[in-house]
Amino acid sequence: MEKEVTIYDIAKILQLSPATVSRALNDHPAINSKTKLSIVTKAAELGYRSNTFASNLRRKSTSTLGVIVPRLDSSFMSAVLAGMEAVANQAGYNLLISQSLESQGKEKTNVKTMYNSRVDGLLVSVAYDTEGFEHFENFVKKNIPVLFFDRIFDHPACASIVIDNVQAGFEITSHLIEQGCRRIMHVTGNLKRNVYSGRYQGYQNALAKYGIPLDESLIMVTDLSQEAGEAAIEKLAEMDNKPDGIFIANDICAVSCVQALKKRGFKIPVDIAVAGFNNDPVSKVIEPNLTTIFYPGREMGEVAVRTMINHLKGVQKIDTTNTVILKSELIVRESTVK
Amino acid sequence: MEKEVTIYDIAKILQLSPATVSRALNDHPAINSKTKLSIVTKAAELGYRSNTFASNLRRKSTSTLGVIVPRLDSSFMSAVLAGMEAVANQAGYNLLISQSLESQGKEKTNVKTMYNSRVDGLLVSVAYDTEGFEHFENFVKKNIPVLFFDRIFDHPACASIVIDNVQAGFEITSHLIEQGCRRIMHVTGNLKRNVYSGRYQGYQNALAKYGIPLDESLIMVTDLSQEAGEAAIEKLAEMDNKPDGIFIANDICAVSCVQALKKRGFKIPVDIAVAGFNNDPVSKVIEPNLTTIFYPGREMGEVAVRTMINHLKGVQKIDTTNTVILKSELIVRESTVK
DNA sequence: TTTTGCATTGCAACCGATTGCATAAATTTT
DNA sequence: AAAATTTATGCAATCGGTTGCAATGCAAAA
């Protein structure tokens, strides 16, 4: 194990003070360029690496952003993370990533860990069953910026990055109606989550626009898992007055609905039109291809981190632009075109 | 912005020395349990949080593991990361995650960042075109453990977590042969990567076992993207002596092959049997369902981190068990059953 | 009663980089 | 040539915990 090289070593060798070495390495303007060069050269030669802890300790800032997501293993989230990582890395920030596994308890623990790790900012997409905001209070109190994305929590001190779920829900439902659907089932998730309540609202708006009464028996609140999709179709099959369209708030679940429907002999889209949400890769593979909403995951990650970093660098305060709404888009495929 | 509470504040309030407070908070045995209790209580009351930098600076250890993956946005990798995160989090470790985007250059930068961040250990799955080991030398020199998973780099100082790619390639090719295939195309990736060379080797072994001569014109080295799949099928369609089976080293590419084949009127599996690799979610959605190899992503992540942590804690040195081979499994589905 | 030993706690020197302020040297201005 | 700037560098305190060693006090042993 080699000993670590410090600025003191470099200073001693070059007959300079540690202060000068520190400044040179940080490209401080007050240092003579020749001196600077010799220091940088020597540092490289010795394999010097800055001690982040000493630096952070002094500076009181880590260059690290905390990220808490419900699950890492989803196509959408990995796109988001990829976008986040790209921007963060480019700006010299690191990402500390953890998952809540959709549980409020784990989310709280994660938030605490992030707090103790002194992340400079926190990016969160809340868990399925998160209720309160208390676990974030520490951050707000200490003035550490918190930004929510996708599954947000409305709070005056925090920014949010979302898509217009109401609009998207409206568009997709309208599309189904325009294709002739009159009894449209809606499979969704916990309505406390903005994403699901928004889509549901959009669904309702579309029905209203076309003068179709809302039939609550067609609304199914589930966890949007594959199993939930199968269960939903099982229920559908037992209905007397069967739906002629179904809008599922997530592609994974939608795909399992399609499979279950096909297994039971339903013809898609003739017997029933099916629409999903997210534009997950599977939506282009299932037959028939799934009508869905394009969800800019990667871009969402990029914007989230960029917003956060701008805030941290003082370029633009988070509270000025409280919400960023990204564009989503209806993608019509075979599963709904009658 | 509240001021941070330090052990000095606690010490002053309780009329004790910072040393005692520090020890109490770390549950040091020499501290009287009553004193300890009063300190811990007061700390909680004041909302004290330990300053990791100060601690790390002194201790010369972070509780952070670096992870470098080719891409974050793949189903396999997100499963791996989910597994890693679960184990790391439980053991009190943080994960610093970055992606190389399949480029050696970015990988080198990432490694450097990890080095400067002083991660306690590094977990890597190498990029598509990585050639040398030099960028990891710093870690080896400083005795910081490096562990490769999936896409490994053989090096005496580093451990590896893999599946038996040769065996898997052998099984899936044998299966194709047993289904009657005699001209089996193989679409693979950069053969410098163990995963692809291993699968190719398995393919060759299977041919050899059944006395089928290797026809190199049936081997296509690609980047395994969706486009590569389409290109492969285009080429296949132009062949005079068309293959009756195809083994693609990755499900994403295999799915696009299936789609391209169907578009050209090939019947699967009758005209041509198709097998993939990874058991990606899409493999269960495509029609016909894809025969593939189950790849234990989540488990791989868990094992990787567990191995790393055991090493760090001195439970079991990494160099004793140099390679861990996880079980993979052939999953036969409709795409190959004639 | 004196000595020895153990249980607790404190002292003070780290860990390595940063930065306000002072100083010295070089350059320009008067 | 003296004074006023400008440029470049150093001093020393600071960030907050950790830890080897010393010191204290009290109980048990001699």
XYZ file of C-alpha atoms (C1' of nucleotides) in Angstrom:
736
model
C 0.000 0.000 0.000
C 1.542 3.241 -1.118
C 1.214 6.246 1.077
C -1.068 8.960 -0.171
C 0.466 12.077 -1.653
C -0.810 15.299 -0.110
C -0.421 18.917 -1.010
C 2.109 19.100 1.814
C 4.355 16.640 0.022
C 4.127 18.625 -3.150
C 4.742 21.859 -1.268
C 7.831 20.495 0.412
C 9.322 19.188 -2.809
C 8.760 22.441 -4.648
C 9.691 24.627 -1.689
C 6.298 26.236 -1.614
C 3.526 26.532 0.893
C 0.563 24.176 0.944
C -1.652 27.179 0.392
C -0.028 27.917 -2.917
C -0.266 24.316 -3.966
C -3.932 24.203 -3.058
C -4.617 27.354 -5.011
C -2.653 26.179 -7.992
C -4.535 22.920 -8.126
C -7.799 24.816 -8.034
C -6.621 27.111 -10.772
C -6.770 30.170 -8.579
C -6.032 33.335 -10.619
C -3.608 34.769 -8.094
C -1.029 32.091 -8.759
C 1.687 32.685 -11.301
C 1.137 30.525 -14.308
C 4.652 29.130 -14.253
C 4.313 28.145 -10.620
C 0.962 26.687 -11.397
C 2.345 24.603 -14.194
C 5.177 23.221 -12.117
C 2.749 22.294 -9.348
C 0.259 20.631 -11.619
C 3.034 18.749 -13.340
C 4.542 17.552 -10.112
C 1.149 16.544 -8.793
C 0.479 14.422 -11.831
C 3.933 12.925 -11.599
C 3.385 11.873 -8.014
C -0.070 10.509 -8.712
C -1.607 12.999 -6.348
C -5.336 12.806 -5.768
C -7.247 15.369 -3.885
C -8.715 14.234 -0.613
C -12.372 14.877 -1.045
C -13.098 14.598 2.633
C -10.677 17.212 3.687
C -11.993 19.364 0.909
C -15.632 18.733 1.699
C -15.021 19.202 5.382
C -13.618 22.593 4.745
C -15.959 23.610 1.982
C -19.052 22.124 3.581
C -20.291 20.747 0.340
C -20.098 17.319 -1.231
C -20.477 17.241 -4.944
C -23.046 14.586 -4.595
C -26.722 14.421 -5.342
C -28.969 11.882 -3.696
C -31.525 10.055 -5.786
C -34.363 7.981 -4.383
C -36.532 6.043 -6.754
C -39.288 3.522 -6.131
C -37.524 0.785 -8.085
C -34.304 0.586 -9.994
C -35.428 -2.256 -12.176
C -37.878 -0.561 -14.409
C -37.293 0.541 -17.915
C -38.592 4.007 -17.207
C -36.431 4.530 -14.150
C -33.291 3.296 -15.770
C -33.869 5.792 -18.552
C -34.312 8.530 -15.990
C -31.168 7.488 -14.177
C -29.193 7.304 -17.365
C -30.181 10.880 -18.108
C -29.380 11.996 -14.603
C -26.029 10.347 -14.576
C -25.040 11.878 -17.877
C -25.756 15.429 -16.783
C -24.418 15.015 -13.269
C -21.216 13.434 -14.403
C -20.636 16.148 -16.914
C -21.074 18.814 -14.288
C -18.735 17.088 -11.878
C -21.415 15.744 -9.598
C -21.769 12.249 -8.273
C -24.990 10.386 -7.768
C -25.892 8.450 -4.665
C -28.734 6.209 -5.705
C -31.118 4.163 -3.621
C -34.510 2.578 -4.020
C -37.499 2.678 -1.743
C -38.966 -0.536 -3.122
C -42.290 1.277 -3.076
C -42.326 1.307 0.693
C -42.688 4.409 2.754
C -40.583 2.931 5.526
C -37.625 2.267 3.307
C -38.028 5.663 1.754
C -37.719 7.296 5.139
C -34.595 5.331 5.904
C -33.136 6.307 2.567
C -33.872 9.944 3.145
C -32.120 9.758 6.476
C -29.095 8.126 4.913
C -28.969 10.813 2.274
C -29.212 13.401 4.973
C -26.336 11.920 6.864
C -24.316 11.589 3.700
C -24.782 15.325 3.296
C -25.843 15.256 -0.288
C -25.966 18.716 -1.793
C -29.436 18.074 -3.121
C -32.052 15.362 -3.185
C -34.014 14.067 -6.166
C -37.007 11.936 -5.316
C -39.784 10.036 -6.957
C -41.961 8.981 -4.058
C -43.010 5.461 -3.191
C -46.387 3.959 -3.826
C -47.707 4.471 -0.333
C -45.882 7.530 0.927
C -48.179 9.738 2.940
C -46.485 12.601 4.699
C -43.747 15.044 4.000
C -42.173 14.962 7.458
C -39.189 12.884 6.463
C -38.119 15.670 4.132
C -38.489 18.421 6.698
C -34.874 18.102 7.750
C -33.800 18.992 4.271
C -36.084 21.970 4.048
C -34.949 23.210 7.440
C -31.330 23.017 6.446
C -32.108 24.595 3.144
C -30.965 21.598 1.182
C -32.886 21.571 -2.074
C -35.333 18.763 -2.710
C -36.716 18.154 -6.153
C -39.434 15.686 -7.001
C -39.815 14.085 -10.362
C -42.548 11.975 -11.881
C -44.226 10.971 -8.623
C -44.204 14.267 -6.897
C -45.204 15.729 -3.612
C -46.527 19.227 -3.759
C -44.618 21.454 -1.427
C -43.843 25.151 -1.724
C -40.138 24.697 -1.055
C -39.613 21.960 -3.626
C -39.532 21.944 -7.386
C -41.146 19.269 -9.505
C -40.499 17.768 -12.883
C -43.506 16.076 -14.389
C -45.435 15.484 -17.517
C -48.987 16.686 -17.870
C -50.683 13.538 -16.698
C -54.142 15.034 -16.945
C -53.556 16.019 -20.531
C -52.031 12.666 -21.389
C -54.895 10.798 -19.765
C -57.308 13.014 -21.606
C -55.657 12.422 -24.953
C -55.502 8.709 -24.672
C -59.055 8.403 -23.446
C -60.283 10.748 -26.157
C -58.501 8.629 -28.680
C -60.270 5.541 -27.405
C -63.611 7.288 -27.604
C -62.881 8.480 -31.098
C -62.203 4.914 -32.046
C -65.717 4.119 -30.996
C -65.244 2.958 -27.421
C -68.090 3.809 -25.088
C -67.437 1.684 -22.039
C -63.833 2.261 -21.120
C -62.310 0.488 -18.192
C -59.493 2.242 -16.371
C -56.848 0.307 -14.452
C -54.758 2.604 -12.332
C -52.545 2.848 -9.237
C -52.754 4.522 -5.872
C -54.719 7.697 -6.467
C -52.699 9.539 -3.890
C -49.907 9.621 -6.430
C -50.209 12.562 -8.753
C -49.383 10.496 -11.791
C -52.346 8.213 -11.306
C -54.827 10.764 -10.092
C -53.848 13.005 -12.988
C -54.387 10.299 -15.560
C -57.684 9.422 -13.960
C -58.717 13.053 -14.048
C -57.833 13.211 -17.719
C -59.898 10.098 -18.281
C -62.851 11.748 -16.588
C -62.397 14.946 -18.541
C -62.468 13.046 -21.801
C -65.630 11.194 -20.845
C -67.233 14.466 -19.874
C -66.264 16.091 -23.113
C -67.977 13.357 -25.080
C -70.932 13.206 -22.757
C -70.219 9.725 -21.499
C -71.242 9.203 -17.893
C -68.569 7.998 -15.498
C -69.166 4.436 -14.378
C -67.159 3.860 -11.246
C -67.443 0.123 -11.557
C -65.067 0.430 -14.478
C -62.336 1.944 -12.359
C -59.833 -0.437 -10.820
C -57.234 0.768 -8.375
C -54.391 -1.745 -8.269
C -50.638 -1.891 -7.828
C -50.244 -2.066 -11.607
C -48.204 -5.237 -11.456
C -48.450 -8.025 -13.997
C -50.604 -9.956 -11.593
C -52.888 -6.978 -11.234
C -53.340 -6.998 -14.982
C -54.401 -10.619 -14.974
C -56.742 -10.011 -12.080
C -58.268 -7.052 -13.857
C -58.995 -9.100 -16.950
C -60.432 -11.882 -14.876
C -62.849 -9.407 -13.398
C -63.600 -7.961 -16.798
C -64.423 -11.367 -18.169
C -67.035 -11.817 -15.509
C -68.807 -8.574 -16.274
C -72.182 -8.696 -17.945
C -71.840 -5.475 -19.783
C -68.279 -5.785 -20.998
C -66.082 -2.793 -21.722
C -65.061 -2.115 -25.295
C -61.913 -0.268 -24.321
C -59.407 -0.276 -21.521
C -56.878 2.290 -20.474
C -54.149 0.992 -18.171
C -51.888 3.500 -16.429
C -48.694 1.580 -17.149
C -47.390 -0.542 -20.001
C -46.144 -3.461 -17.979
C -49.585 -4.012 -16.606
C -51.163 -3.248 -19.958
C -49.091 -5.942 -21.615
C -50.207 -8.519 -19.112
C -53.778 -7.385 -19.748
C -53.295 -7.914 -23.455
C -51.900 -11.368 -22.868
C -54.723 -12.265 -20.532
C -57.310 -10.938 -22.967
C -55.840 -12.920 -25.849
C -55.774 -16.037 -23.755
C -59.490 -15.616 -23.154
C -60.166 -15.194 -26.826
C -60.790 -11.481 -26.961
C -59.793 -9.872 -30.243
C -57.788 -6.700 -29.854
C -58.716 -4.077 -30.905
C -61.974 -5.349 -32.424
C -63.575 -6.686 -29.243
C -61.716 -4.365 -26.973
C -59.195 -1.626 -27.544
C -56.250 -1.461 -25.156
C -54.082 1.521 -24.293
C -51.132 1.713 -21.925
C -48.827 4.383 -20.628
C -45.056 4.968 -20.674
C -43.936 3.657 -24.034
C -42.017 0.878 -22.386
C -39.988 -1.269 -24.812
C -42.470 -4.106 -24.422
C -45.204 -1.935 -25.886
C -43.550 -2.236 -29.281
C -43.131 -5.960 -28.970
C -46.530 -7.149 -27.819
C -48.964 -8.084 -30.531
C -50.840 -6.075 -31.337
C -48.470 -3.210 -30.657
C -49.718 -1.101 -27.819
C -51.076 2.400 -28.057
C -49.418 4.318 -25.286
C -48.038 7.629 -24.104
C -44.447 8.444 -24.835
C -42.843 9.388 -21.571
C -39.532 11.225 -21.811
C -37.660 9.351 -19.087
C -34.156 10.184 -20.081
C -35.042 13.798 -20.611
C -36.788 13.944 -17.283
C -33.614 12.768 -15.575
C -31.558 15.310 -17.449
C -33.852 18.176 -16.647
C -34.106 17.182 -13.017
C -30.377 17.164 -12.468
C -29.822 20.263 -14.539
C -32.422 22.137 -12.553
C -30.861 20.986 -9.329
C -27.355 21.959 -10.339
C -28.464 25.344 -11.593
C -30.026 25.920 -8.240
C -26.926 24.837 -6.378
C -24.714 27.040 -8.459
C -27.043 29.938 -7.917
C -27.804 30.250 -11.600
C -31.475 29.830 -11.044
C -33.248 29.239 -7.793
C -35.461 26.219 -7.629
C -38.371 28.097 -6.139
C -38.646 30.502 -9.035
C -39.621 27.783 -11.462
C -41.586 25.556 -9.256
C -42.735 23.035 -11.788
C -41.357 21.904 -15.092
C -43.755 20.085 -17.331
C -42.212 17.952 -20.021
C -43.930 17.090 -23.216
C -45.479 13.694 -23.515
C -47.082 12.331 -26.613
C -49.799 9.953 -27.655
C -48.441 7.088 -29.710
C -51.179 5.329 -31.607
C -50.494 1.717 -32.485
C -52.546 -1.267 -33.517
C -54.084 -2.073 -30.178
C -56.645 0.698 -30.442
C -57.221 1.322 -34.116
C -60.545 -0.231 -34.974
C -30.402 27.709 7.763
C -29.766 26.099 11.125
C -26.237 25.666 12.276
C -24.945 22.120 12.400
C -24.675 20.439 15.773
C -21.252 18.951 16.467
C -19.881 16.712 19.157
C -18.336 19.838 20.644
C -21.767 21.313 21.214
C -22.936 18.155 22.879
C -19.761 17.979 24.937
C -20.165 21.502 26.172
C -23.775 21.055 27.163
C -23.078 17.863 29.046
C -19.804 19.098 30.516
C -17.844 16.338 28.880
C -15.004 16.138 26.422
C -15.550 15.720 22.686
C -13.582 12.502 22.915
C -16.092 11.005 25.268
C -18.964 12.097 23.114
C -17.337 10.620 20.048
C -16.760 7.345 21.799
C -20.249 7.235 23.186
C -21.766 7.790 19.783
C -19.669 4.983 18.400
C -20.710 2.711 21.230
C -17.196 2.394 22.558
C -17.053 -0.107 25.451
C -14.954 2.110 27.710
C -17.750 4.604 28.170
C -20.052 4.276 31.123
C -23.447 3.217 29.976
C -25.217 5.990 31.843
C -22.971 8.596 30.270
C -23.505 6.937 26.943
C -27.234 7.097 27.305
C -27.259 10.733 28.241
C -25.059 11.557 25.258
C -27.066 9.592 22.779
C -30.264 11.119 24.107
C -28.949 14.636 23.913
C -27.607 14.030 20.413
C -30.973 12.875 19.192
C -32.639 15.789 20.897
C -30.385 18.270 19.133
C -30.778 16.568 15.774
C -27.087 15.832 15.645
C -25.741 14.145 12.528
C -22.239 12.860 12.277
C -20.046 14.646 9.799
C -18.997 11.913 7.462
C -16.147 13.896 6.019
C -14.477 14.572 9.259
C -14.953 10.956 10.125
C -13.742 9.669 6.794
C -10.835 12.036 6.809
C -9.668 10.643 10.058
C -10.603 7.047 9.436
C -9.430 6.986 5.845
C -12.407 5.034 4.671
C -15.662 5.987 3.000
C -18.510 3.558 3.260
C -19.036 3.815 -0.404
C -18.696 1.372 -3.246
C -18.218 2.501 -6.817
C -20.167 0.818 -9.575
C -19.440 1.243 -13.260
C -21.777 -0.336 -15.752
C -21.934 -0.097 -19.535
C -25.481 1.237 -19.524
C -27.986 1.981 -16.853
C -30.955 1.626 -19.115
C -31.058 -2.065 -19.631
C -33.328 -4.489 -17.957
C -30.455 -6.722 -16.944
C -28.392 -3.944 -15.442
C -31.219 -2.475 -13.495
C -31.836 -5.882 -11.979
C -28.170 -6.103 -11.065
C -28.229 -2.655 -9.527
C -31.375 -3.382 -7.612
C -29.631 -6.393 -6.089
C -26.510 -4.418 -5.337
C -28.382 -1.601 -3.742
C -30.345 -3.914 -1.514
C -27.295 -5.629 -0.078
C -25.163 -2.508 0.146
C -27.832 -0.508 1.847
C -28.416 -3.211 4.358
C -24.740 -3.343 5.226
C -24.506 0.398 5.613
C -22.727 1.034 2.356
C -23.579 3.591 -0.263
C -23.349 3.117 -3.977
C -21.774 5.573 -6.353
C -23.047 4.600 -9.762
C -21.909 5.665 -13.188
C -22.176 4.396 -16.720
C -19.489 4.064 -19.354
C -21.974 4.181 -22.232
C -19.969 1.345 -23.741
C -17.024 3.605 -24.333
C -13.556 2.934 -23.064
C -12.837 6.639 -22.779
C -15.775 7.310 -20.525
C -14.953 4.226 -18.526
C -11.482 5.556 -17.838
C -12.890 8.883 -16.718
C -15.338 7.112 -14.468
C -12.638 5.009 -12.921
C -10.651 8.130 -12.203
C -13.637 9.788 -10.593
C -14.190 6.739 -8.431
C -10.560 6.795 -7.498
C -10.749 10.409 -6.477
C -13.943 9.789 -4.590
C -12.001 7.191 -2.627
C -14.542 4.472 -2.889
C -13.704 1.563 -0.633
C -14.138 -0.841 -3.501
C -14.987 -0.856 -7.165
C -17.482 -3.031 -9.013
C -17.188 -3.016 -12.769
C -18.750 -4.506 -15.831
C -16.481 -3.382 -18.626
C -17.478 -1.463 -21.738
C -17.856 -2.901 -25.201
C -14.487 -1.793 -26.469
C -12.305 -1.711 -23.373
C -8.839 -3.007 -24.148
C -6.347 -2.585 -21.364
C -6.284 -2.847 -17.629
C -4.105 0.195 -17.003
C -6.890 2.406 -15.785
C -7.428 0.026 -12.903
C -3.780 -0.153 -11.929
C -4.147 2.699 -9.486
C -6.651 0.667 -7.547
C -4.493 -2.405 -7.489
C -1.481 -0.390 -6.390
C -3.359 1.143 -3.531
C -4.832 -2.185 -2.638
C -8.382 -1.071 -3.245
C -10.389 -4.109 -4.222
C -11.778 -4.296 -7.735
C -14.412 -6.829 -8.631
C -15.705 -7.507 -12.110
C -19.114 -8.857 -12.862
C -20.696 -10.129 -16.021
C -18.271 -8.541 -18.455
C -15.054 -9.311 -16.718
C -11.417 -8.697 -17.131
C -9.179 -11.500 -16.017
C -6.658 -10.241 -13.549
C -5.019 -12.049 -10.646
C -5.794 -9.297 -8.161
C -9.479 -9.054 -8.992
C -12.424 -11.278 -8.352
C -15.132 -11.988 -10.877
C -18.790 -12.858 -10.749
C -20.059 -14.490 -13.891
C -22.276 -17.148 -15.284
C -20.879 -20.021 -17.265
C -21.262 -18.506 -20.686
C -19.641 -21.429 -22.430
C -22.027 -23.842 -20.825
C -25.029 -21.626 -21.540
C -24.004 -21.199 -25.168
C -23.513 -24.903 -25.402
C -26.904 -25.708 -23.954
C -28.834 -23.363 -26.123
C -27.038 -24.447 -29.291
C -27.463 -28.092 -28.392
C -31.118 -27.431 -27.889
C -31.381 -25.917 -31.353
C -29.602 -28.887 -32.855
C -31.846 -31.288 -31.021
C -34.802 -29.489 -32.501
C -33.421 -30.363 -35.888
C -31.437 -27.283 -36.803
C -28.325 -27.916 -38.848
C -27.368 -24.492 -40.139
C -27.332 -22.242 -37.108
C -26.505 -18.597 -37.459
C -24.885 -16.892 -34.485
C -25.234 -13.173 -33.904
C -22.878 -12.003 -31.221
C -20.963 -9.027 -29.833
C -17.357 -8.019 -29.503
C -15.459 -11.254 -29.004
C -12.992 -9.568 -26.708
C -15.723 -9.621 -24.105
C -15.771 -12.847 -22.158
C -19.537 -13.078 -22.297
C -19.610 -13.173 -26.075
C -16.519 -15.246 -26.661
C -17.783 -17.706 -24.079
C -21.162 -18.065 -25.718
C -19.495 -18.458 -29.084
C -17.223 -21.109 -27.677
C -20.248 -22.947 -26.316
C -21.844 -22.707 -29.735
C -18.756 -24.249 -31.299
C -18.599 -26.979 -28.710
C -22.179 -27.951 -29.401
C -21.586 -28.077 -33.141
C -18.537 -30.213 -32.548
C -20.421 -32.565 -30.304
C -23.002 -33.192 -32.992
C -20.441 -33.338 -35.758
C -21.628 -30.211 -37.514
C -18.827 -28.291 -39.204
C -18.381 -24.674 -38.229
C -19.364 -22.325 -41.019
C -17.818 -18.945 -40.296
C -20.083 -17.210 -42.738
C -22.861 -17.832 -40.235
C -21.121 -15.854 -37.501
C -21.977 -12.202 -37.244
C -20.144 -9.936 -34.876
C -22.294 -6.872 -34.190
C -23.086 -4.432 -31.452
C -26.218 -6.403 -30.640
C -28.469 -3.395 -31.009
C -31.947 -3.522 -32.496
C -30.560 -2.173 -35.744
C -27.960 -4.910 -35.759
C -30.765 -7.432 -35.519
C -32.505 -5.999 -38.562
C -29.243 -5.882 -40.475
C -28.522 -9.497 -39.590
C -31.870 -10.622 -40.900
C -31.424 -8.606 -44.041
C -28.214 -10.432 -44.651
C -29.807 -13.738 -43.817
C -32.567 -13.125 -46.323
C -30.025 -12.724 -49.065
C -28.267 -15.977 -48.356
C -28.690 -18.836 -50.805
C -28.387 -21.563 -48.273
C -30.534 -20.138 -45.512
C -30.032 -21.039 -41.872
C -32.708 -23.023 -40.067
C -31.785 -21.705 -36.656
C -30.333 -18.606 -35.124
C -28.786 -17.975 -31.757
C -28.500 -14.317 -30.786
C -26.385 -13.396 -27.789
C -28.919 -10.975 -26.359
C -32.705 -10.787 -26.158
C -33.115 -7.212 -27.286
C -31.396 -7.990 -30.537
C -33.130 -11.359 -30.770
C -36.506 -9.699 -30.524
C -35.714 -7.356 -33.364
C -34.554 -10.376 -35.351
C -37.871 -12.067 -34.717
C -39.744 -8.998 -35.815
C -37.650 -8.646 -38.958
C -38.059 -12.327 -39.773
C -41.807 -12.148 -39.362
C -41.976 -9.091 -41.540
C -40.242 -11.037 -44.286
C -42.649 -13.886 -43.987
C -40.476 -16.398 -42.174
C -42.410 -18.743 -39.910
C -40.897 -19.189 -36.488
C -39.962 -21.796 -35.442
C -40.926 -23.828 -38.514
C -38.770 -22.048 -41.083
C -36.223 -20.940 -38.573
C -35.830 -21.389 -34.838
C -34.720 -18.377 -32.820
C -32.977 -18.300 -29.455
C -31.845 -15.328 -27.417
C -30.000 -14.730 -24.190
C -30.771 -12.973 -20.886
C -34.434 -13.652 -20.277
C -35.259 -10.016 -20.739
C -38.932 -9.163 -20.093
C -39.510 -8.721 -23.811
C -38.667 -12.356 -24.402
C -41.927 -13.339 -22.741
C -43.913 -10.832 -24.739
C -42.734 -11.376 -28.268
C -44.676 -13.882 -30.321
C -43.655 -16.554 -30.437
C -42.156 -16.395 -26.954
C -38.434 -16.549 -27.101
C -36.252 -19.403 -25.982
C -33.491 -17.865 -23.955
C -31.097 -18.213 -21.047
C -32.209 -17.107 -17.642
C -29.608 -14.764 -16.308
C -29.680 -14.087 -12.581
C -29.172 -10.326 -12.672
C -30.438 -9.440 -9.276
C -28.560 -12.285 -7.676
C -25.408 -11.297 -9.484
C -25.644 -7.828 -7.994
C -26.243 -9.226 -4.553
C -23.365 -11.637 -4.731
C -21.029 -9.006 -6.100
C -21.658 -6.575 -3.286
C -21.688 -9.253 -0.647
C -18.353 -10.548 -1.849
C -16.936 -7.054 -1.849
C -18.150 -6.253 1.627
C -16.887 -9.528 3.016
C -13.528 -8.679 1.620
C -13.562 -5.199 3.074
C -14.566 -6.464 6.466
C -11.840 -9.032 6.322
C -14.309 -11.899 6.515
C -13.071 -13.378 3.312
C -10.372 -12.063 1.057
C -11.308 -11.513 -2.537
C -8.288 -13.284 -3.891
C -9.100 -16.558 -2.206
C -12.259 -17.076 -4.198
C -11.262 -15.601 -7.453
C -14.327 -16.377 -9.460
C -17.928 -16.996 -8.555
C -20.013 -18.662 -11.188
C -23.734 -18.259 -10.856
C -26.232 -20.684 -12.211
C -27.939 -19.825 -15.450
C -30.653 -21.843 -17.042
C -32.044 -22.662 -20.443
C -35.646 -21.563 -20.817
C -37.321 -23.255 -23.721
C -40.220 -21.385 -25.245
C -42.146 -21.524 -28.514
C -39.562 -19.878 -30.714
C -37.477 -23.030 -30.970
C -39.830 -25.936 -30.456
C -40.439 -27.430 -33.878
C -3.322 1.382 55.406
C -0.947 0.982 51.200
C -0.773 -0.930 46.766
C -2.617 -2.578 42.576
C -5.956 -2.702 39.099
C -9.787 -1.488 36.553
C -13.199 1.601 34.844
C -13.837 6.260 32.955
C -12.717 10.342 31.009
C -9.723 13.992 29.123
C -5.685 15.894 26.451
C -3.944 16.937 22.343
C -2.277 15.648 18.084
C -3.755 14.238 14.087
C -6.474 13.657 9.085
C -5.679 17.211 4.384
C -7.429 21.032 2.130
C -9.131 25.827 2.166
C -9.058 30.821 2.767
C -8.925 35.653 5.030
C -5.377 38.453 5.915
C -0.660 39.850 5.917
C 3.594 40.272 3.577
C 7.057 40.539 0.205
C 8.488 41.457 -4.363
C 7.907 43.437 -8.785
C 5.950 47.023 -11.529
C 4.009 51.352 -12.486
C 3.097 56.047 -11.407
C 4.280 60.539 -9.890
C 13.903 58.205 -6.653
C 10.023 57.718 -3.743
C 5.302 56.349 -3.516
C 1.484 53.695 -4.941
C -0.109 49.585 -7.057
C -0.222 45.180 -8.531
C 1.138 40.428 -8.310
C 2.436 36.390 -5.964
C 3.053 33.782 -1.951
C 2.882 32.459 2.950
C 0.816 32.214 7.761
C -2.210 30.147 10.575
C -6.758 29.133 11.817
C -10.457 26.156 10.629
C -13.637 22.263 9.281
C -15.445 17.960 12.995
C -14.166 13.453 14.485
C -10.881 9.993 16.087
C -7.530 7.787 18.987
C -3.005 6.749 21.588
C -1.708 7.821 25.878
C -2.122 9.962 30.288
C -4.737 11.009 34.303
C -8.209 10.476 37.639
C -11.019 8.127 40.895
C -12.630 4.321 43.266
C -12.811 -0.408 44.697
C -10.468 -4.650 45.586
C -6.341 -6.953 47.157
C -2.292 -7.230 50.096
